[in-house]
mmCIF file of C-alpha atoms in Angstrom:
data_model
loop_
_atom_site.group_PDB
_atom_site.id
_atom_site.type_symbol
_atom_site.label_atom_id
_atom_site.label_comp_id
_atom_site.label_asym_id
_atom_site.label_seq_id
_atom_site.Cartn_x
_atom_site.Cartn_y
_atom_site.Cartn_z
ATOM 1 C CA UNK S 6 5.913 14.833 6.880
ATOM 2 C CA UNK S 7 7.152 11.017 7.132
ATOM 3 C CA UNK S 8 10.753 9.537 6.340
ATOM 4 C CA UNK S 9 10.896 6.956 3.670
ATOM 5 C CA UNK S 10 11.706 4.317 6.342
ATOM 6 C CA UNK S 11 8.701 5.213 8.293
ATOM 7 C CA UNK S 12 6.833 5.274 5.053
ATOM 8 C CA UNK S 13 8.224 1.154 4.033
ATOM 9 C CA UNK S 14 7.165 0.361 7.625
ATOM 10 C CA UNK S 15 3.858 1.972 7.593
ATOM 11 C CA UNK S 16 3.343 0.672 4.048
ATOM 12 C CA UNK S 17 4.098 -3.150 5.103
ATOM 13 C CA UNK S 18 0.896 -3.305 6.875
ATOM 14 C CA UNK S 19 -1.072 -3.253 3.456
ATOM 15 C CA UNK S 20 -1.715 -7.186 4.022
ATOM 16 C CA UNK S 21 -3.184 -6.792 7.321
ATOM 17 C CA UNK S 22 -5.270 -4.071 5.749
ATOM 18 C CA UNK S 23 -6.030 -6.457 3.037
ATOM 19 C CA UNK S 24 -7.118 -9.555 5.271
ATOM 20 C CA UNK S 25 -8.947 -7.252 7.285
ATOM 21 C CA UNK S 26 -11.097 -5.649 4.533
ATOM 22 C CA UNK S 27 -11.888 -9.437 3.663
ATOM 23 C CA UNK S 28 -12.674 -10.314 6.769
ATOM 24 C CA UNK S 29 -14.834 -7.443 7.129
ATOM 25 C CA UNK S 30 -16.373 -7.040 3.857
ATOM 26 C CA UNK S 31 -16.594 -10.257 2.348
ATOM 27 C CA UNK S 32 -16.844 -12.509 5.524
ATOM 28 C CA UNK S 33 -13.279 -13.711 3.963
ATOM 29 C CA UNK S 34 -11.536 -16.354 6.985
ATOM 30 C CA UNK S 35 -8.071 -17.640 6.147
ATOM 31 C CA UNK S 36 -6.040 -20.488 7.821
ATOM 32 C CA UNK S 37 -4.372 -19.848 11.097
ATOM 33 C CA UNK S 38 -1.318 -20.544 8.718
ATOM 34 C CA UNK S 39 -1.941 -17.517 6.726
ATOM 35 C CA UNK S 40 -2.294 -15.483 9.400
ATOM 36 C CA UNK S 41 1.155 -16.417 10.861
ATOM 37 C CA UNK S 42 3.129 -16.511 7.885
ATOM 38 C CA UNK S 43 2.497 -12.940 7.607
ATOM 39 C CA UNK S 44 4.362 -11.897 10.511
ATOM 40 C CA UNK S 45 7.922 -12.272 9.109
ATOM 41 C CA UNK S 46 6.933 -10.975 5.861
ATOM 42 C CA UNK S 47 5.604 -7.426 7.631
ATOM 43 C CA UNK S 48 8.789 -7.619 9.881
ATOM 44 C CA UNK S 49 11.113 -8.344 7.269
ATOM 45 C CA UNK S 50 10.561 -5.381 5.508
ATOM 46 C CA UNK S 51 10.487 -3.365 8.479
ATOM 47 C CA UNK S 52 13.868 -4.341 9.730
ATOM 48 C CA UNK S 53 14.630 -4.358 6.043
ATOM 49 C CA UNK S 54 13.916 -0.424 5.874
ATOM 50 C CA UNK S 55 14.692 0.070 9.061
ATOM 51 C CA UNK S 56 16.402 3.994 10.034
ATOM 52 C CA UNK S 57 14.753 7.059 10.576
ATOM 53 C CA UNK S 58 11.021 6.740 11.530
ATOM 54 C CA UNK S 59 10.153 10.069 12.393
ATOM 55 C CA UNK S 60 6.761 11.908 11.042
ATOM 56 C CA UNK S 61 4.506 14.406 12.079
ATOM 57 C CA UNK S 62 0.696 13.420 13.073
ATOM 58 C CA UNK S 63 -0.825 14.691 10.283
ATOM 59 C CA UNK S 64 2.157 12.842 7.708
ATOM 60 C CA UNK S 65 1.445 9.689 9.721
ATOM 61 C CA UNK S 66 -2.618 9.660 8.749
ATOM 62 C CA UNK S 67 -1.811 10.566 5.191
ATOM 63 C CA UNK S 68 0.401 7.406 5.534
ATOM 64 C CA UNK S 69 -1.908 5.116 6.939
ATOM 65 C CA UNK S 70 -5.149 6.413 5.043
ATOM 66 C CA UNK S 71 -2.715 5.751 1.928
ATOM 67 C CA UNK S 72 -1.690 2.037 2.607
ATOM 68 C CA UNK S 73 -5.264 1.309 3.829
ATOM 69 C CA UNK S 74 -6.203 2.658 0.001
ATOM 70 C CA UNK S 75 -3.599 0.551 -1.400
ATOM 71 C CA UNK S 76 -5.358 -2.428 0.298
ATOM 72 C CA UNK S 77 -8.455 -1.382 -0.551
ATOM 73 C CA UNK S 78 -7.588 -0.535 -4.831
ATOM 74 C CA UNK S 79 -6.103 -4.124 -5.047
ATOM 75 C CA UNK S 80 -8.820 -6.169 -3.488
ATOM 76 C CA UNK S 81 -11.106 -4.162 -5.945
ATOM 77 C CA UNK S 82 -9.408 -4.690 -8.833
ATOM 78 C CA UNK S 83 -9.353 -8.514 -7.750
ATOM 79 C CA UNK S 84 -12.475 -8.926 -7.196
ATOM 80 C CA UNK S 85 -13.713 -6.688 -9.897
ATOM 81 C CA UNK S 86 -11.771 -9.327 -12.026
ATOM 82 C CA UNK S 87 -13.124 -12.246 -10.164
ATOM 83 C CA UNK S 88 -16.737 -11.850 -8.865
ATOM 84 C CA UNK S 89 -19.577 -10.369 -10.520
ATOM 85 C CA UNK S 90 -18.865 -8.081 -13.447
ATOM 86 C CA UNK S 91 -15.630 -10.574 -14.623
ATOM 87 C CA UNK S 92 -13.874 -7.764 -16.194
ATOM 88 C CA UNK S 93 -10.527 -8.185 -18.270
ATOM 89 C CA UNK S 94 -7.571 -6.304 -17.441
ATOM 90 C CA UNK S 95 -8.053 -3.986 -20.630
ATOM 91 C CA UNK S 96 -10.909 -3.372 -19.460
ATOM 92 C CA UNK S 97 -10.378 -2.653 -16.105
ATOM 93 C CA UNK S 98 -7.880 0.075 -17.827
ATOM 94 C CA UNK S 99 -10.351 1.193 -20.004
ATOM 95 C CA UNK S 100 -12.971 2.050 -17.040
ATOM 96 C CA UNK S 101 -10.131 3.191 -14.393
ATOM 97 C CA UNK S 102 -7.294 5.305 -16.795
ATOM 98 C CA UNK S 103 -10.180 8.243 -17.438
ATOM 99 C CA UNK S 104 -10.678 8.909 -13.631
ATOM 100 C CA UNK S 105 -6.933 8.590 -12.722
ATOM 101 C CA UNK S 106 -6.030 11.179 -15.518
ATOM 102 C CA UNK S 107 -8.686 13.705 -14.093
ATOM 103 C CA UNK S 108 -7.151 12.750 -10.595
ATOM 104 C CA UNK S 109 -3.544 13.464 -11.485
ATOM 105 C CA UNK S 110 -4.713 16.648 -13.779
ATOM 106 C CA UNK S 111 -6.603 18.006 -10.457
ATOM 107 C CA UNK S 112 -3.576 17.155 -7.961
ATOM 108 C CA UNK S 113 -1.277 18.901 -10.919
ATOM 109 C CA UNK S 114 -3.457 22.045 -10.816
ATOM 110 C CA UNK S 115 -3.934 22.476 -7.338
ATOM 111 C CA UNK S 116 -0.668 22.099 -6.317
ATOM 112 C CA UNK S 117 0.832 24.681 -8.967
ATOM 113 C CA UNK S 118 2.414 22.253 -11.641
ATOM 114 C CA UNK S 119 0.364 23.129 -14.659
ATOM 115 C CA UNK S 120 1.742 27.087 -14.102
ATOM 116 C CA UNK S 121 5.310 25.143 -13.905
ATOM 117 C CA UNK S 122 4.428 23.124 -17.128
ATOM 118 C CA UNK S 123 6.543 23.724 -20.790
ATOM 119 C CA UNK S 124 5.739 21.363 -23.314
ATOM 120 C CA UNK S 125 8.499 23.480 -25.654
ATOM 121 C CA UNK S 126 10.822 22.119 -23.360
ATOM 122 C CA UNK S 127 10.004 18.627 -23.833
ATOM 123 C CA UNK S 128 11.684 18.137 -28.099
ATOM 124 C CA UNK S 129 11.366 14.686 -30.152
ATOM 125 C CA UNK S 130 13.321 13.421 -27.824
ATOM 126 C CA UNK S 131 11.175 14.120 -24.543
ATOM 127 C CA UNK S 132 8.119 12.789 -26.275
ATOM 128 C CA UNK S 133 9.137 10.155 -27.626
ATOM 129 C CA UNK S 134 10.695 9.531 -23.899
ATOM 130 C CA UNK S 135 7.226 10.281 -22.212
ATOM 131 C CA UNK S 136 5.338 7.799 -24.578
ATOM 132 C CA UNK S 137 8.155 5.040 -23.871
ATOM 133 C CA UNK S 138 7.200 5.939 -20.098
ATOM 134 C CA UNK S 139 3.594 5.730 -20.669
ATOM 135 C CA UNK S 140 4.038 2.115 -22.898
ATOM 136 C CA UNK S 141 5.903 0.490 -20.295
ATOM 137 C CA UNK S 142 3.453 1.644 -17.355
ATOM 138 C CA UNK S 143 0.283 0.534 -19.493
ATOM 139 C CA UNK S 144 2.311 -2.957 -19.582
ATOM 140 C CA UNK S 145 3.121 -3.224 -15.831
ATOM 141 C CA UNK S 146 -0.934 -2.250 -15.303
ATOM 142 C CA UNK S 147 -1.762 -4.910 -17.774
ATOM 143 C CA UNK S 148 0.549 -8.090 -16.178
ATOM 144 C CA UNK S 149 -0.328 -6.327 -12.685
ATOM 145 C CA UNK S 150 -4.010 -6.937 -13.232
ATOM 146 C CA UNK S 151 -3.730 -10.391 -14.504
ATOM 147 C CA UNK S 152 -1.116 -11.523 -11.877
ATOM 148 C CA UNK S 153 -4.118 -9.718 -9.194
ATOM 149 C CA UNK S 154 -6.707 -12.369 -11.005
ATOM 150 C CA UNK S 155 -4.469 -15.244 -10.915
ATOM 151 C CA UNK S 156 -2.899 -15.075 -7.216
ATOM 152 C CA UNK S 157 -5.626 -12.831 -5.830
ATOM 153 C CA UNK S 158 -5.452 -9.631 -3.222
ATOM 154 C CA UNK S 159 -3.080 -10.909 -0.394
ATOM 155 C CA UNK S 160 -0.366 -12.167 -2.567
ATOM 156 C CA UNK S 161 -0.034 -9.306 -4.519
ATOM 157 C CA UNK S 162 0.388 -6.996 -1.383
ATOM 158 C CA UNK S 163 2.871 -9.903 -0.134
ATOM 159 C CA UNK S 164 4.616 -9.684 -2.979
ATOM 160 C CA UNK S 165 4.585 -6.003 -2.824
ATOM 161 C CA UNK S 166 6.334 -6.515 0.274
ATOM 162 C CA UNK S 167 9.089 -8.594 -0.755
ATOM 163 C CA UNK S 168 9.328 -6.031 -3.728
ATOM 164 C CA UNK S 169 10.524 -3.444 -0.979
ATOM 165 C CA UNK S 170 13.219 -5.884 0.374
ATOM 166 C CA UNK S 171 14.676 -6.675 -2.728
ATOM 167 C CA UNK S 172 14.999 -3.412 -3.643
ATOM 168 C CA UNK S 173 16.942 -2.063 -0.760
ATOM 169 C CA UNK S 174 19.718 -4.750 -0.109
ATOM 170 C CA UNK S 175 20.027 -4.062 -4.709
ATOM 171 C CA UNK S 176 19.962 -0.722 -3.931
ATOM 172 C CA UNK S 177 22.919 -1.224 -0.831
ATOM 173 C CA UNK S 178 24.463 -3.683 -3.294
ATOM 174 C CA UNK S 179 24.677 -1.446 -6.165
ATOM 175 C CA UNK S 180 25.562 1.995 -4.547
ATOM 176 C CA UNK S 181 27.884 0.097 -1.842
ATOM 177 C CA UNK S 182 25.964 1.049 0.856
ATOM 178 C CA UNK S 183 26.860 0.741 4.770
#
């Protein structure tokens, strides 16, 4: 449907998506500055990832419709953090983690995996991996949360960004890529 570096590129827009949704919803205006420090921050990372950038129409709207989601879930968790119900990160978990699990349990059934699905196959050891996998995520939801209430919306999907750069020259540094 999309290759991975039309997927980066696609998913570097998440702060205009994010500005605009303020802008739009909230009546949200940020300084001219703002605005045009942006620009090498969405270009980095798409000269960062550039390569292949082919994708079929319906793999591009899947694309877009997902960063413009992206935008969308961290400006609501921000300002479900910051503006009217002023909830905690735990308990932004609490509420969200029942309605993702039913999410990923319907994607898993619909798309076969549950018929694919062994838990023999898993052992001690496979648990006790899966609950060190599910520990670790709850703490990167946790300090993602809190550093969403502290820097607010538009870093985050900044940061995000620069995420995505760092990672590819590590990952050309590490596997000696050209």
């Amino acid at each position: 449907m999309v290759t991975i570096p039309f997927h980066q590129t696609v998913r570097a827009l998440t702060p205009v998506f994010t500005v605009a949704i303020y802008r739009v919803v909230f009546a949200g205006i940020y300084g001219t500055a703002t605005y045009i420090s942006l620009i090498p921050v969405i270009v980095g990372v798409m000269l960062a990832s550039y390569g292949d950038l082919t994708a079929t129409t319906v793999g591009f709207i899947i694309t877009l419709i997902g960063t413009f989601l992206a935008a969308v879930k961290t400006v609501a968790t921000n300002r479900l953090q910051t503006a009217g119900l002023h909830l905690s990160a735990l308990e932004l978990l609490y509420r969200m983690s029942p309605i993702a699990c039913l999410q990923s349990l319907l994607v898993a059934y619909l798309t076969g995996e549950f018929t694919r699905f062994d838990p023999r196959a898993f052992g001690a050891t496979g648990l006790l991996l899966l609950l060190g996998n599910g520990a670790i995520a709850f703490g990167l939801n946790v300090a993602s949360f809190e550093a969403n209430k502290r820097a607010g919306a538009l870093t985050m999907t900044i940061a995000a960004n620069i995420k995505q750069v760092l990672t590819i020259i590590l990952s050309v540094v590490l596997w000696d890529l050209p």
